Coordinates of C-alpha atoms in Angstrom, one line a residue:
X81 CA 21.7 22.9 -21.0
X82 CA 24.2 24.2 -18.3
X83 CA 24.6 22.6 -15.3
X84 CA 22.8 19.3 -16.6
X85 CA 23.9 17.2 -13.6
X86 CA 22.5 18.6 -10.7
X87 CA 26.5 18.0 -8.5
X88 CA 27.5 20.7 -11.0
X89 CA 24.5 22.7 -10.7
X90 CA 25.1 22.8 -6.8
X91 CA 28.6 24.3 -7.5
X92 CA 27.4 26.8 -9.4
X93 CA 24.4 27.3 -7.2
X94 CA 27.1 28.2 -4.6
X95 CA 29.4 30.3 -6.5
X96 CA 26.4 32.6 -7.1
X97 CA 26.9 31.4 -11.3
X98 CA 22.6 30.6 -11.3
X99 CA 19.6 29.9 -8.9
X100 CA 17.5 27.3 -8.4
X101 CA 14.7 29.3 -10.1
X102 CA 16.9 29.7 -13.1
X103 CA 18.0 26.3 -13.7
X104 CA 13.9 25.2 -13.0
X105 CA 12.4 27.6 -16.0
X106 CA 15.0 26.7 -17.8
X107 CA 14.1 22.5 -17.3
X108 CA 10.4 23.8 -17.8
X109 CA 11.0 25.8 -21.2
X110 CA 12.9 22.5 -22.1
X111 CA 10.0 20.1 -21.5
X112 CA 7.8 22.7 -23.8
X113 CA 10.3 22.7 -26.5
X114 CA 10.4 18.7 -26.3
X115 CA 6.3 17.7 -25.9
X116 CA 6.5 15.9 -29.0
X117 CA 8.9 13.2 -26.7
X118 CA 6.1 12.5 -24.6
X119 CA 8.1 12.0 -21.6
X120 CA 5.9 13.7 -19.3
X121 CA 2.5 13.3 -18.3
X122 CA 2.3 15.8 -15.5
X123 CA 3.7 19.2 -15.2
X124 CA 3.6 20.9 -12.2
X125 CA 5.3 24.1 -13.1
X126 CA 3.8 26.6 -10.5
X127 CA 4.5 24.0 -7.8
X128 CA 8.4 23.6 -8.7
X129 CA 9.0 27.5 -9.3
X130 CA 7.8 27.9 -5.9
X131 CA 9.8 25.0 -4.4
X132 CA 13.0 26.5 -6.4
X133 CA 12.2 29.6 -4.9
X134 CA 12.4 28.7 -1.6
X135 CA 15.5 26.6 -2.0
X136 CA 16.9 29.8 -3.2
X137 CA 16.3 31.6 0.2
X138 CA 17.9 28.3 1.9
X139 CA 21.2 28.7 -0.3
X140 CA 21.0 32.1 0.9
X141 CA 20.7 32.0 4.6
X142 CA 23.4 28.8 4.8
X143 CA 21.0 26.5 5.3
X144 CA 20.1 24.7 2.0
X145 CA 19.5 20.6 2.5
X146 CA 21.6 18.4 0.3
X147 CA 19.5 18.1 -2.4
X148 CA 18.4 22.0 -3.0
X149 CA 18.0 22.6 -6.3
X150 CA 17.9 18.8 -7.7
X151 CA 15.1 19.0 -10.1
X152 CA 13.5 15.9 -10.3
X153 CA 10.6 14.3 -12.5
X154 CA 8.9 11.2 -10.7
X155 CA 7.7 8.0 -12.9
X156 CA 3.8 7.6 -13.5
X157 CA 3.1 4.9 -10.8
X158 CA 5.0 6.3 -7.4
X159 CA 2.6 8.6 -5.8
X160 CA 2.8 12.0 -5.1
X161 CA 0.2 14.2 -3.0
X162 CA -2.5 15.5 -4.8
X163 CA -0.9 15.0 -8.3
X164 CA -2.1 12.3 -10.5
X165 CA -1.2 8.7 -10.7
X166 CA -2.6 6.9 -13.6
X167 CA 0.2 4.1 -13.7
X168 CA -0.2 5.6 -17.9
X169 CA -3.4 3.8 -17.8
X170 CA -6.9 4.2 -18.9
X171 CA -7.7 2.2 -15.1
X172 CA -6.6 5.1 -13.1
X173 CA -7.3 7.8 -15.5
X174 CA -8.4 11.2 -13.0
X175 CA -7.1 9.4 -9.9
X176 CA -5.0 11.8 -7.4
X177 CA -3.0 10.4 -4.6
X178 CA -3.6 11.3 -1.2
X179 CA 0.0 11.2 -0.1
X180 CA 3.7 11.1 -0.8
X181 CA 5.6 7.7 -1.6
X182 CA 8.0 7.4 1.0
X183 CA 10.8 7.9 -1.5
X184 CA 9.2 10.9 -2.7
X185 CA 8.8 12.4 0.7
X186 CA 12.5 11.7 1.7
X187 CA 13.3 13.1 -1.2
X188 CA 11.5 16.3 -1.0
X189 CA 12.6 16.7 2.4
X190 CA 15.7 17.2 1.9
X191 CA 15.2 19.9 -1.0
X192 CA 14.4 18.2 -4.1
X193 CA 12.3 19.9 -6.8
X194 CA 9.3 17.6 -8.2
X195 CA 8.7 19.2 -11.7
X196 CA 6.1 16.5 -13.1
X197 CA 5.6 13.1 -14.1
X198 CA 6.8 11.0 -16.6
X199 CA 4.9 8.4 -18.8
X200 CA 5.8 4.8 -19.0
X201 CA 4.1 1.4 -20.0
X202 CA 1.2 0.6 -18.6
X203 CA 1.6 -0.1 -14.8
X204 CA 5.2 -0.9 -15.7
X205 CA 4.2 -4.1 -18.4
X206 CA 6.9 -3.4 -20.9
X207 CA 10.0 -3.1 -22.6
X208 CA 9.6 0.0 -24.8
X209 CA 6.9 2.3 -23.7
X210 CA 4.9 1.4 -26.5
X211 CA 1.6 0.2 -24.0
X212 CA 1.3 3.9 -22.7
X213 CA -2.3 4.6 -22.3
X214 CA -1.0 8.4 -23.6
X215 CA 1.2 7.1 -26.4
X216 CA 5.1 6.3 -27.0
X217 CA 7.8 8.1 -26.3
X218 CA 10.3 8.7 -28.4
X219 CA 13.9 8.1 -28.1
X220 CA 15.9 11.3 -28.1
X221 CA 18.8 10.7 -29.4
X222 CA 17.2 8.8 -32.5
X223 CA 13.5 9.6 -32.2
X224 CA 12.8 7.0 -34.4
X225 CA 13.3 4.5 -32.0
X226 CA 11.6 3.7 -28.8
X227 CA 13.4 4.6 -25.4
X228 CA 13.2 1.5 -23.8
X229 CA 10.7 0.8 -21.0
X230 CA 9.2 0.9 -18.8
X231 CA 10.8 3.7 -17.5
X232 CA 11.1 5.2 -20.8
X233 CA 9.9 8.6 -20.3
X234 CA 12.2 9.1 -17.3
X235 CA 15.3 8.1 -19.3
X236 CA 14.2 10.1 -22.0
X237 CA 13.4 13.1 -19.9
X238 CA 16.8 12.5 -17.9
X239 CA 18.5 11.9 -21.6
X240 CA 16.9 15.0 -23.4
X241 CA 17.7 17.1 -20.7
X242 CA 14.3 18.0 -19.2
X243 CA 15.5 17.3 -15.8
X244 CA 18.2 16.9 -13.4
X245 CA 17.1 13.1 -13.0
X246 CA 14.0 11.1 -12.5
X247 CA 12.8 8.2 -10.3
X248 CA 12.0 5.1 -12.3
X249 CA 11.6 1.6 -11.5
X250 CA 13.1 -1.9 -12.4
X251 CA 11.2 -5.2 -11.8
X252 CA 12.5 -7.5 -14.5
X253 CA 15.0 -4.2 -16.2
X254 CA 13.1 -1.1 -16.8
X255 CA 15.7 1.4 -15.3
X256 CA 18.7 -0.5 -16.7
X257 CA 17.7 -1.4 -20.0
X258 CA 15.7 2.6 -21.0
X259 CA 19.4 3.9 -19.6
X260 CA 21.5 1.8 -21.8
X261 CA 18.6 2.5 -24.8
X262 CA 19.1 6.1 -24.0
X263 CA 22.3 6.7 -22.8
X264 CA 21.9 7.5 -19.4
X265 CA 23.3 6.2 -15.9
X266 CA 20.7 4.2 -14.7
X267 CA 20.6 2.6 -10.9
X268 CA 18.7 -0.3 -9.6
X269 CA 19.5 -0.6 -5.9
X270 CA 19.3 -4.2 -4.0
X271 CA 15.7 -4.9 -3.4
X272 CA 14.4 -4.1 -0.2
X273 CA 16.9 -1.5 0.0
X274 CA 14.6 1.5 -1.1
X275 CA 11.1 1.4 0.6
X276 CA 8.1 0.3 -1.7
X277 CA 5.7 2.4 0.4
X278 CA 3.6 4.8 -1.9
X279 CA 4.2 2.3 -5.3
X280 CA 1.7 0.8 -7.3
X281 CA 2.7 -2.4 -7.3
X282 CA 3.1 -4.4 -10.4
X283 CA 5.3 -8.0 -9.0
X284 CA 6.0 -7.1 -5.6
X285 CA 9.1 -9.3 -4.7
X286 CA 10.7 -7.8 -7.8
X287 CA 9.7 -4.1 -7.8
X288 CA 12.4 -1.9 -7.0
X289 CA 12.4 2.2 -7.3
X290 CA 15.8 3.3 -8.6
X291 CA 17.1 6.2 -10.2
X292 CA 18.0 7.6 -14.2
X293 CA 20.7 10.3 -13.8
X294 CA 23.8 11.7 -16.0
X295 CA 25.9 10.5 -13.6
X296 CA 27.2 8.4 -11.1
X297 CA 27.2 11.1 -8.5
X298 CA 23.6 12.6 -8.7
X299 CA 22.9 9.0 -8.6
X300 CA 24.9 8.1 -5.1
X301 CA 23.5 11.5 -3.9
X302 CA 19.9 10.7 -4.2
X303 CA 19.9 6.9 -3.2
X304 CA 21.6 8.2 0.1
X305 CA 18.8 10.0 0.9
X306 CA 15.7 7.9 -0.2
X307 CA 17.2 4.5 1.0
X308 CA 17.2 2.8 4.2
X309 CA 14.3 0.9 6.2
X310 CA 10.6 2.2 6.5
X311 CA 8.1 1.0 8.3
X312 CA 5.6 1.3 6.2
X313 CA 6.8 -1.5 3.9
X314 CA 7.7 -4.2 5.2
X315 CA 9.7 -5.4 2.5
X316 CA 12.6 -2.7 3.7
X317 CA 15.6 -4.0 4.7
X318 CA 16.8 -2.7 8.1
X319 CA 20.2 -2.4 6.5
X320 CA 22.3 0.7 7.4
X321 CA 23.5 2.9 4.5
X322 CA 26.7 3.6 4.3
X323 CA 28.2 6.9 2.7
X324 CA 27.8 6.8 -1.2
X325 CA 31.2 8.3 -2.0
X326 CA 32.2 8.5 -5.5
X327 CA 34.7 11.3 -5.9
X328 CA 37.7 9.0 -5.7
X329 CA 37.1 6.0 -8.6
X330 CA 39.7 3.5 -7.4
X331 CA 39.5 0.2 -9.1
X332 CA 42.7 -1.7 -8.4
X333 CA 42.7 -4.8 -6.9
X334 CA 38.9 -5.2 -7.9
X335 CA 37.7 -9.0 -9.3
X336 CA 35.4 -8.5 -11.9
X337 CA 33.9 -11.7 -13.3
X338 CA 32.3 -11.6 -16.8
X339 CA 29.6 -14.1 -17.0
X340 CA 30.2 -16.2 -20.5
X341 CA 26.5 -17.3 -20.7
X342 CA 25.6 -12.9 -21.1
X343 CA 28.2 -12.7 -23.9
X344 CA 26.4 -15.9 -26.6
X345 CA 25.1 -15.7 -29.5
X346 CA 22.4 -13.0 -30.2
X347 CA 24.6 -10.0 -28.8
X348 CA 25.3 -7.1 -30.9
X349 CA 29.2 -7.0 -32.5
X350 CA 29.6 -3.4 -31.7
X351 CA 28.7 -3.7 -28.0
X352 CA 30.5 -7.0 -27.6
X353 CA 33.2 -4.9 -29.1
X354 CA 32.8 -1.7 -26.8
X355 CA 32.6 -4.2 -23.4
X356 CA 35.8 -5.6 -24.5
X357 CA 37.6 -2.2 -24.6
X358 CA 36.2 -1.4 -21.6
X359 CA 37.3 -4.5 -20.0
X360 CA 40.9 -3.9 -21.2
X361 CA 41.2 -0.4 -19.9
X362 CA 40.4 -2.4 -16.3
X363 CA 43.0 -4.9 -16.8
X364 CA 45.2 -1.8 -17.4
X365 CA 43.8 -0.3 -13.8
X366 CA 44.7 -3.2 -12.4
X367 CA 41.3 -5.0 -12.1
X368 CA 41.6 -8.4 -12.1
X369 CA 39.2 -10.1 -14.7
X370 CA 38.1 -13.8 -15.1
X371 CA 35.1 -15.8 -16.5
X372 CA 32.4 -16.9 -14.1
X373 CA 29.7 -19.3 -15.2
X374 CA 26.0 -18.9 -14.6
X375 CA 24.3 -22.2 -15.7
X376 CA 20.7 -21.2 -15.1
X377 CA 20.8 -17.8 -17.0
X378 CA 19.1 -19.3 -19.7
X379 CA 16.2 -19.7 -18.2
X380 CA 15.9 -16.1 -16.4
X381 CA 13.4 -14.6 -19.4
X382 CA 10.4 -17.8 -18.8
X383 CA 10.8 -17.9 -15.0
X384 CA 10.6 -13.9 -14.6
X385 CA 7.8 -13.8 -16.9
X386 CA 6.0 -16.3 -15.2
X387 CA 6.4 -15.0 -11.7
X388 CA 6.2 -11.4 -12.9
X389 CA 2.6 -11.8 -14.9
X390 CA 1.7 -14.7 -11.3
X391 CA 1.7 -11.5 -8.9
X392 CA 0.4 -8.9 -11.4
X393 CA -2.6 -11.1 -11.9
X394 CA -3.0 -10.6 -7.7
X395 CA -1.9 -7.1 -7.5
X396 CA -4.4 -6.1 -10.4
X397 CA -7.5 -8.5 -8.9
X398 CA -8.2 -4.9 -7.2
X399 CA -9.0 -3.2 -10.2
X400 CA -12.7 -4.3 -10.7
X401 CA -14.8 -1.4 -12.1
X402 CA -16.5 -1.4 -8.6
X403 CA -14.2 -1.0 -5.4
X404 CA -11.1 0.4 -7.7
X405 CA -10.5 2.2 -10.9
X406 CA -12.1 2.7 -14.4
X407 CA -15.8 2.4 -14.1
X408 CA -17.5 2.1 -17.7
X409 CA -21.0 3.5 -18.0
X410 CA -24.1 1.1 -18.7
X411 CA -25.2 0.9 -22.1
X412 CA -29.4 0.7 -22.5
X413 CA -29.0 -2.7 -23.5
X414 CA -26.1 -3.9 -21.0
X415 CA -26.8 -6.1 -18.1
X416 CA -25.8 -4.8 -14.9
X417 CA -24.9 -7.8 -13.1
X418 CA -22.2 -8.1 -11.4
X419 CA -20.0 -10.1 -13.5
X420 CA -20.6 -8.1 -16.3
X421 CA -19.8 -4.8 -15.2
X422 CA -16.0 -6.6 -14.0
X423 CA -15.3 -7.9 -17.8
X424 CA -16.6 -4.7 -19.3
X425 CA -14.6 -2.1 -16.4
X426 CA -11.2 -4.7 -17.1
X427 CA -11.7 -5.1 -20.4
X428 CA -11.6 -1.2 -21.3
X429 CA -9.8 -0.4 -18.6
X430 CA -6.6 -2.1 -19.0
X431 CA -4.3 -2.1 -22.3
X432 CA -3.5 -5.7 -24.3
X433 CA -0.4 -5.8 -22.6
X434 CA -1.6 -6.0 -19.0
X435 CA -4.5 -7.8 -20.1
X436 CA -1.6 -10.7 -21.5
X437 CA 0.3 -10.8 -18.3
X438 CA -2.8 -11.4 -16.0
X439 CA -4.5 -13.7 -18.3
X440 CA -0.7 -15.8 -18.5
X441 CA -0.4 -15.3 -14.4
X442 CA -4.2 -16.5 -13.8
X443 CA -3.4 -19.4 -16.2
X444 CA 0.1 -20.2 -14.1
X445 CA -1.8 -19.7 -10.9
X446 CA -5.0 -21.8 -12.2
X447 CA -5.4 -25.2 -10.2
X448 CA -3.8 -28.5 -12.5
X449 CA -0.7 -25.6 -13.6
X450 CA 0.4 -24.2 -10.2
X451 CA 2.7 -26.8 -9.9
X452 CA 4.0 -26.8 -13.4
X453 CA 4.6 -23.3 -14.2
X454 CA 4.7 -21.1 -10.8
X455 CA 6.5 -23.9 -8.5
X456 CA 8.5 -24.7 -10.9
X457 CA 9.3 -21.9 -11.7
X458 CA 10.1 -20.4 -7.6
X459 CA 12.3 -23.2 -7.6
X460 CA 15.0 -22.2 -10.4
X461 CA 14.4 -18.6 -9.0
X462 CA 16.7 -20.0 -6.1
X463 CA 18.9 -21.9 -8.3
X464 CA 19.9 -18.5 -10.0
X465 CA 19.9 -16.8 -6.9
X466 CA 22.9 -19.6 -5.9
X467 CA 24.5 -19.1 -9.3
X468 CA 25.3 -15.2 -8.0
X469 CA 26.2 -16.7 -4.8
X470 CA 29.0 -18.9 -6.3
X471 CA 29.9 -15.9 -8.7
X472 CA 30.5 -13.4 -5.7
X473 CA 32.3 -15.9 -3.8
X474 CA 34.9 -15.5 -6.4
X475 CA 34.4 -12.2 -7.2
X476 CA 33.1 -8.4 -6.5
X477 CA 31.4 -7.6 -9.5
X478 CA 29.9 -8.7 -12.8
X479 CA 30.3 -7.0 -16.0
X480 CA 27.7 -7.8 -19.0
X481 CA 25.8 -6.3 -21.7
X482 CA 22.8 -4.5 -20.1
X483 CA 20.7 -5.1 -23.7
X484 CA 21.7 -7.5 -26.3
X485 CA 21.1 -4.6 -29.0
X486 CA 21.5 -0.9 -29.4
X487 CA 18.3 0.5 -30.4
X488 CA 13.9 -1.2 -30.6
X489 CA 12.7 0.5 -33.8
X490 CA 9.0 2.7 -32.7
X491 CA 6.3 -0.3 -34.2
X492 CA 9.0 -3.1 -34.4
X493 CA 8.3 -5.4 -31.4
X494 CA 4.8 -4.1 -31.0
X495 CA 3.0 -7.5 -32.2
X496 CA 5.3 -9.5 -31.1
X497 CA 5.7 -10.0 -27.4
X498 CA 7.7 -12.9 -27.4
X499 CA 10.7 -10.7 -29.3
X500 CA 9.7 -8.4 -26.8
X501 CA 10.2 -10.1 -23.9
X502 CA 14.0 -11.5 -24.6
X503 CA 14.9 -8.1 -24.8
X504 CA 15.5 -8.2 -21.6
X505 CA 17.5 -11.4 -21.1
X506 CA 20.6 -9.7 -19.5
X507 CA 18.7 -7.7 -17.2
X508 CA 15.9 -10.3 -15.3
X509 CA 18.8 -12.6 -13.6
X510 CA 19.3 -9.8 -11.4
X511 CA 15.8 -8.7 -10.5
X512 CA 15.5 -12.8 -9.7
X513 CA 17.8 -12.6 -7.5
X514 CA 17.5 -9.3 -5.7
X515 CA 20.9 -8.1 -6.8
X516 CA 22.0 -3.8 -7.5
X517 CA 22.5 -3.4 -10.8
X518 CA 23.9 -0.4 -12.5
X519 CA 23.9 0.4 -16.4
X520 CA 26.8 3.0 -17.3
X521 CA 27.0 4.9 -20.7
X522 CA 29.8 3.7 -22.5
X523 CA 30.0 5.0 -26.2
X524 CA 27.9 4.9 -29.0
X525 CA 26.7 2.0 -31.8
X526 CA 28.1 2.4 -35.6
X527 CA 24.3 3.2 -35.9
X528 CA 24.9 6.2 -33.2
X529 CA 22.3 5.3 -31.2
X530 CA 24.5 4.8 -27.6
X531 CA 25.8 1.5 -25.8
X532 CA 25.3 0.6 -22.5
X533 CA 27.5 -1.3 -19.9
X534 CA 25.8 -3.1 -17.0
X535 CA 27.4 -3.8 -13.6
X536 CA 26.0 -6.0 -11.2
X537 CA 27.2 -6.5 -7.3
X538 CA 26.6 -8.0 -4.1
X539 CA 23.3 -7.1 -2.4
X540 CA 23.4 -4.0 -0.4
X541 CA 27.0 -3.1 -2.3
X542 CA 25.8 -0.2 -3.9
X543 CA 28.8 2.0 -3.1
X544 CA 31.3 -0.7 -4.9
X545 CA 28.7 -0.5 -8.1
X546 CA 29.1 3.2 -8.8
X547 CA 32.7 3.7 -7.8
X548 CA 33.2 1.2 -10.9
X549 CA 30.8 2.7 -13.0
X550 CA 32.4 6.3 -12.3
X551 CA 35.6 4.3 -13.2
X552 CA 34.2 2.9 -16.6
X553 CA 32.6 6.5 -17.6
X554 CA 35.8 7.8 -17.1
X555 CA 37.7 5.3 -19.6
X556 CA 34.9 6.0 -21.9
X557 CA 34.7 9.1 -22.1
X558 CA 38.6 9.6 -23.4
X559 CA 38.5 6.7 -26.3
X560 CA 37.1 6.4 -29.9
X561 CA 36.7 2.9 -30.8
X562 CA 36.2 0.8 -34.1
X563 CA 32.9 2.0 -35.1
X564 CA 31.6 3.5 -31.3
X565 CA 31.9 6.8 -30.4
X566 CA 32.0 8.7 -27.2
X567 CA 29.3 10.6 -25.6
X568 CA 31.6 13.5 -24.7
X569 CA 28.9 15.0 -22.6
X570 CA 28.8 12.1 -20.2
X571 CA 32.2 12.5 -19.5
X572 CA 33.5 13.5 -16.0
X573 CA 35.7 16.4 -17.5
X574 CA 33.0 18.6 -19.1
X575 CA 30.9 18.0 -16.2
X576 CA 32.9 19.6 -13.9
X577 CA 33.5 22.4 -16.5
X578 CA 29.9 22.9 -16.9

């Protein structure tokens, strides 16, 4: 549609070219066309009509907030007031929340229009959005794949053009890799750098809310207004945030180190072959590239997984059929004891997938294997936390793949969760180490589904991360490579003349 990025949008919005209102029924007519994606599982049309409205009478009167107009669809599991939040689960099914996330509230504050919710895997326990109590979504630009998860029906919605862009979140990947699956710009900021307050948690010293945008500047222009310290969560960092200014892309005299264990065997030719172009064009800029080593990459995929599943079997413990959640009705011949009605309520209630991870992080937890598994396992959590450390020491950045292939086939990975799980081998380092990471479109696969670059920086360096991903869309959007096409519509050019 016109106007997809909501920076353009507010140009317009100002020259007197369309109104809020406008560009909202047309997001809304959009989603109605597009149901058959499944991205959404809430739509609050009435609600953002009258929110545009208003937002309307603001950009008349002079006094519209920085985010008037950005139409905005909110992932399944941050809450919003009086709107369901089912986490895509049968658990939660008919729950409403009785108040705003803090990152929704900031958000709306400062003008944002909430037009509905998007589905994802179940409490945010996937790779694919194949464990979606209300079924897959498809991929939109190749809807017989799957978008990536868990965030997938946000980067769909964001991809299909259904919104402006959409909160998701990323614990082990699940903004970066759905953004690179979908081509879209997909932020996750430092943890602790956006509050947690008003998230269901799934692993809460990984979960981080982030944005899925078009591009780098609706990104910067929502995480300055939802970051920065809350009291509610403690887990906020009382770090102050700095402008997010993106307008100039200056790259030279950058180090960007390019991490050889991220570029082994298992990684797709074409996107190998689309990093490397990229990489030259910064050479050209005058960005100074050079190989880092990260020794204990390979073991990012088992020590996420087994921290990950550790504190969603504890954040899930709440969910008993009795104080929390899905209660199942007592059959004539059922016992009602009280053990009974906890494996029935759990066992209907949750999906196989979050049934796997908190039977794996009981097991880790268990007494005899706490020592083994989840000890163990904190301890090389710190070891690749020090492998970033070294690698910033000698440089700014990181450049790597942000998935090691270009598209998961709907039903491909479905029974087998092992497959499933080293999907997302570039993108848990990060989360393990409470890094930013931001995944830039940068062309698209022989197979034309699109490729995706990820950039990775120093905590709270947010800023650096998407003046070098404006950079990269920029180079990307003027070349046509050896079997990788350009998304011309992510590039900077036809933004600005939409």
């Amino acid at each position: 549609m016109s106007w997809a990025t909501f920076v353009s949008m507010r140009r317009a919005v100002a020259r007197g070219e369309t109104t809020c209102e406008a560009v909202t029924s047309s997001f809304l007519c959009a989603i109605e066309r597009s149901r058959h994606l499944n991205a959404f599982t809430y739509v609050d049309a009435e609600g953002a009509l009258a929110v545009a409205r208003k937002q309307d009478q603001l950009f008349v009167a002079g006094t519209a907030p920085p985010l008037a107009g950005l139409v905005l669809a909110v992932k399944d599991v941050l809450c919003v007031k009086d709107w369901p939040v089912t986490c895509a689960s049968r658990m939660l099914t008919g729950f409403r929340s009785l108040y705003d996330a803090t990152t929704v509230s900031r958000l709306k504050a400062q003008g944002a229009i909430i037009i509905g919710r998007t589905n994802c895997d179940e409490f945010a326990m996937g790779s694919s959005n194949e464990n979606s109590h209300y079924g897959p979504v498809l991929n939109p630009r190749n809807e017989a794949y799957a978008p990536g998860g868990s965030s997938g029906g946000s980067a769909a919605a964001v991809a299909a053009g259904l919104c402006h862009a959409a909160l998701g979140t990323d614990t082990g990947g699940s903004i970066r890799q759905p953004a690179a699956l979908c081509g879209v710009v997909g932020l996750k900021p430092t943890y602790g750098r956006v509050s947690r307050y008003g998230l269901v948690a799934f692993a809460s010293s990984f979960d981080a809310v982030g944005t899925l945008t078009r591009s780098v500047e609706d990104a910067a222009c929502i995480l300055q207004v939802m970051a920065g310290a809350d009291p509610r969560d403690a887990t906020s960092a009382p770090v102050q945030v700095e402008p997010m200014e993106t307008s100039a892309f200056s790259v030279s005299g950058l180090r960007v180190g390019v991490p050889a264990e991220f570029f082994g065997e298992g990684l797709d030719d074409g996107i190998r072959h689309a990093i490397d172009v990229i990489l030259d064009q910064l050479r050209a800029a005058g960005v100074a590239i050079q190989c880092v080593s990260m020794p204990h990459t390979r073991y990012g995929v088992a020590t996420y997984y087994i921290l990950a599943a550790a504190e969603a079997s504890s954040n899930l413990g709440r969910y008993d059929g009795l104080r929390y959640g899905y209660r199942p009705k007592k059959g004539p011949r059922e016992s009602t004891g009280l053990k009974e009605l906890y494996v029935r309520a759990r066992s209907q209630g949750f999906g196989r997938e979050v049934k796997r991870r908190i039977m794996l992080g009981t097991y880790v937890l268990s007494a005899g294997y706490h020592d083994a598994y989840y000890a163990k396992a904190q301890r090389v959590r710190s070891l690749i936390r020090k492998d970033f450390e070294r690698a910033f020491a000698e440089v700014d950045v990181l450049i790597t793949p942000a998935a090691p292939m270009p598209g998961l086939k709907l039903g491909s990975m479905v029974h087998d969760p092992l497959q499933m799980y080293l999907s997302d081998i570039y993108t848990v380092t990060a989360s393990l180490a409470g890094v930013p990471g931001l995944v830039v479109p940068i062309g698209e696969h022989a197979s034309g589904l699109p490729v995706g670059l990820q950039v990775l920086g120093r905590p709270f360096d947010e800023a650096r991360l998407l003046r070098l991903g404006g950079f990269v869309m920029q180079c990307a959007g003027g070349q046509r490579l050896n079997g990788i096409l350009p998304r011309r519509s992510e590039t900077r050019s036809e933004q600005d003349s939409s």
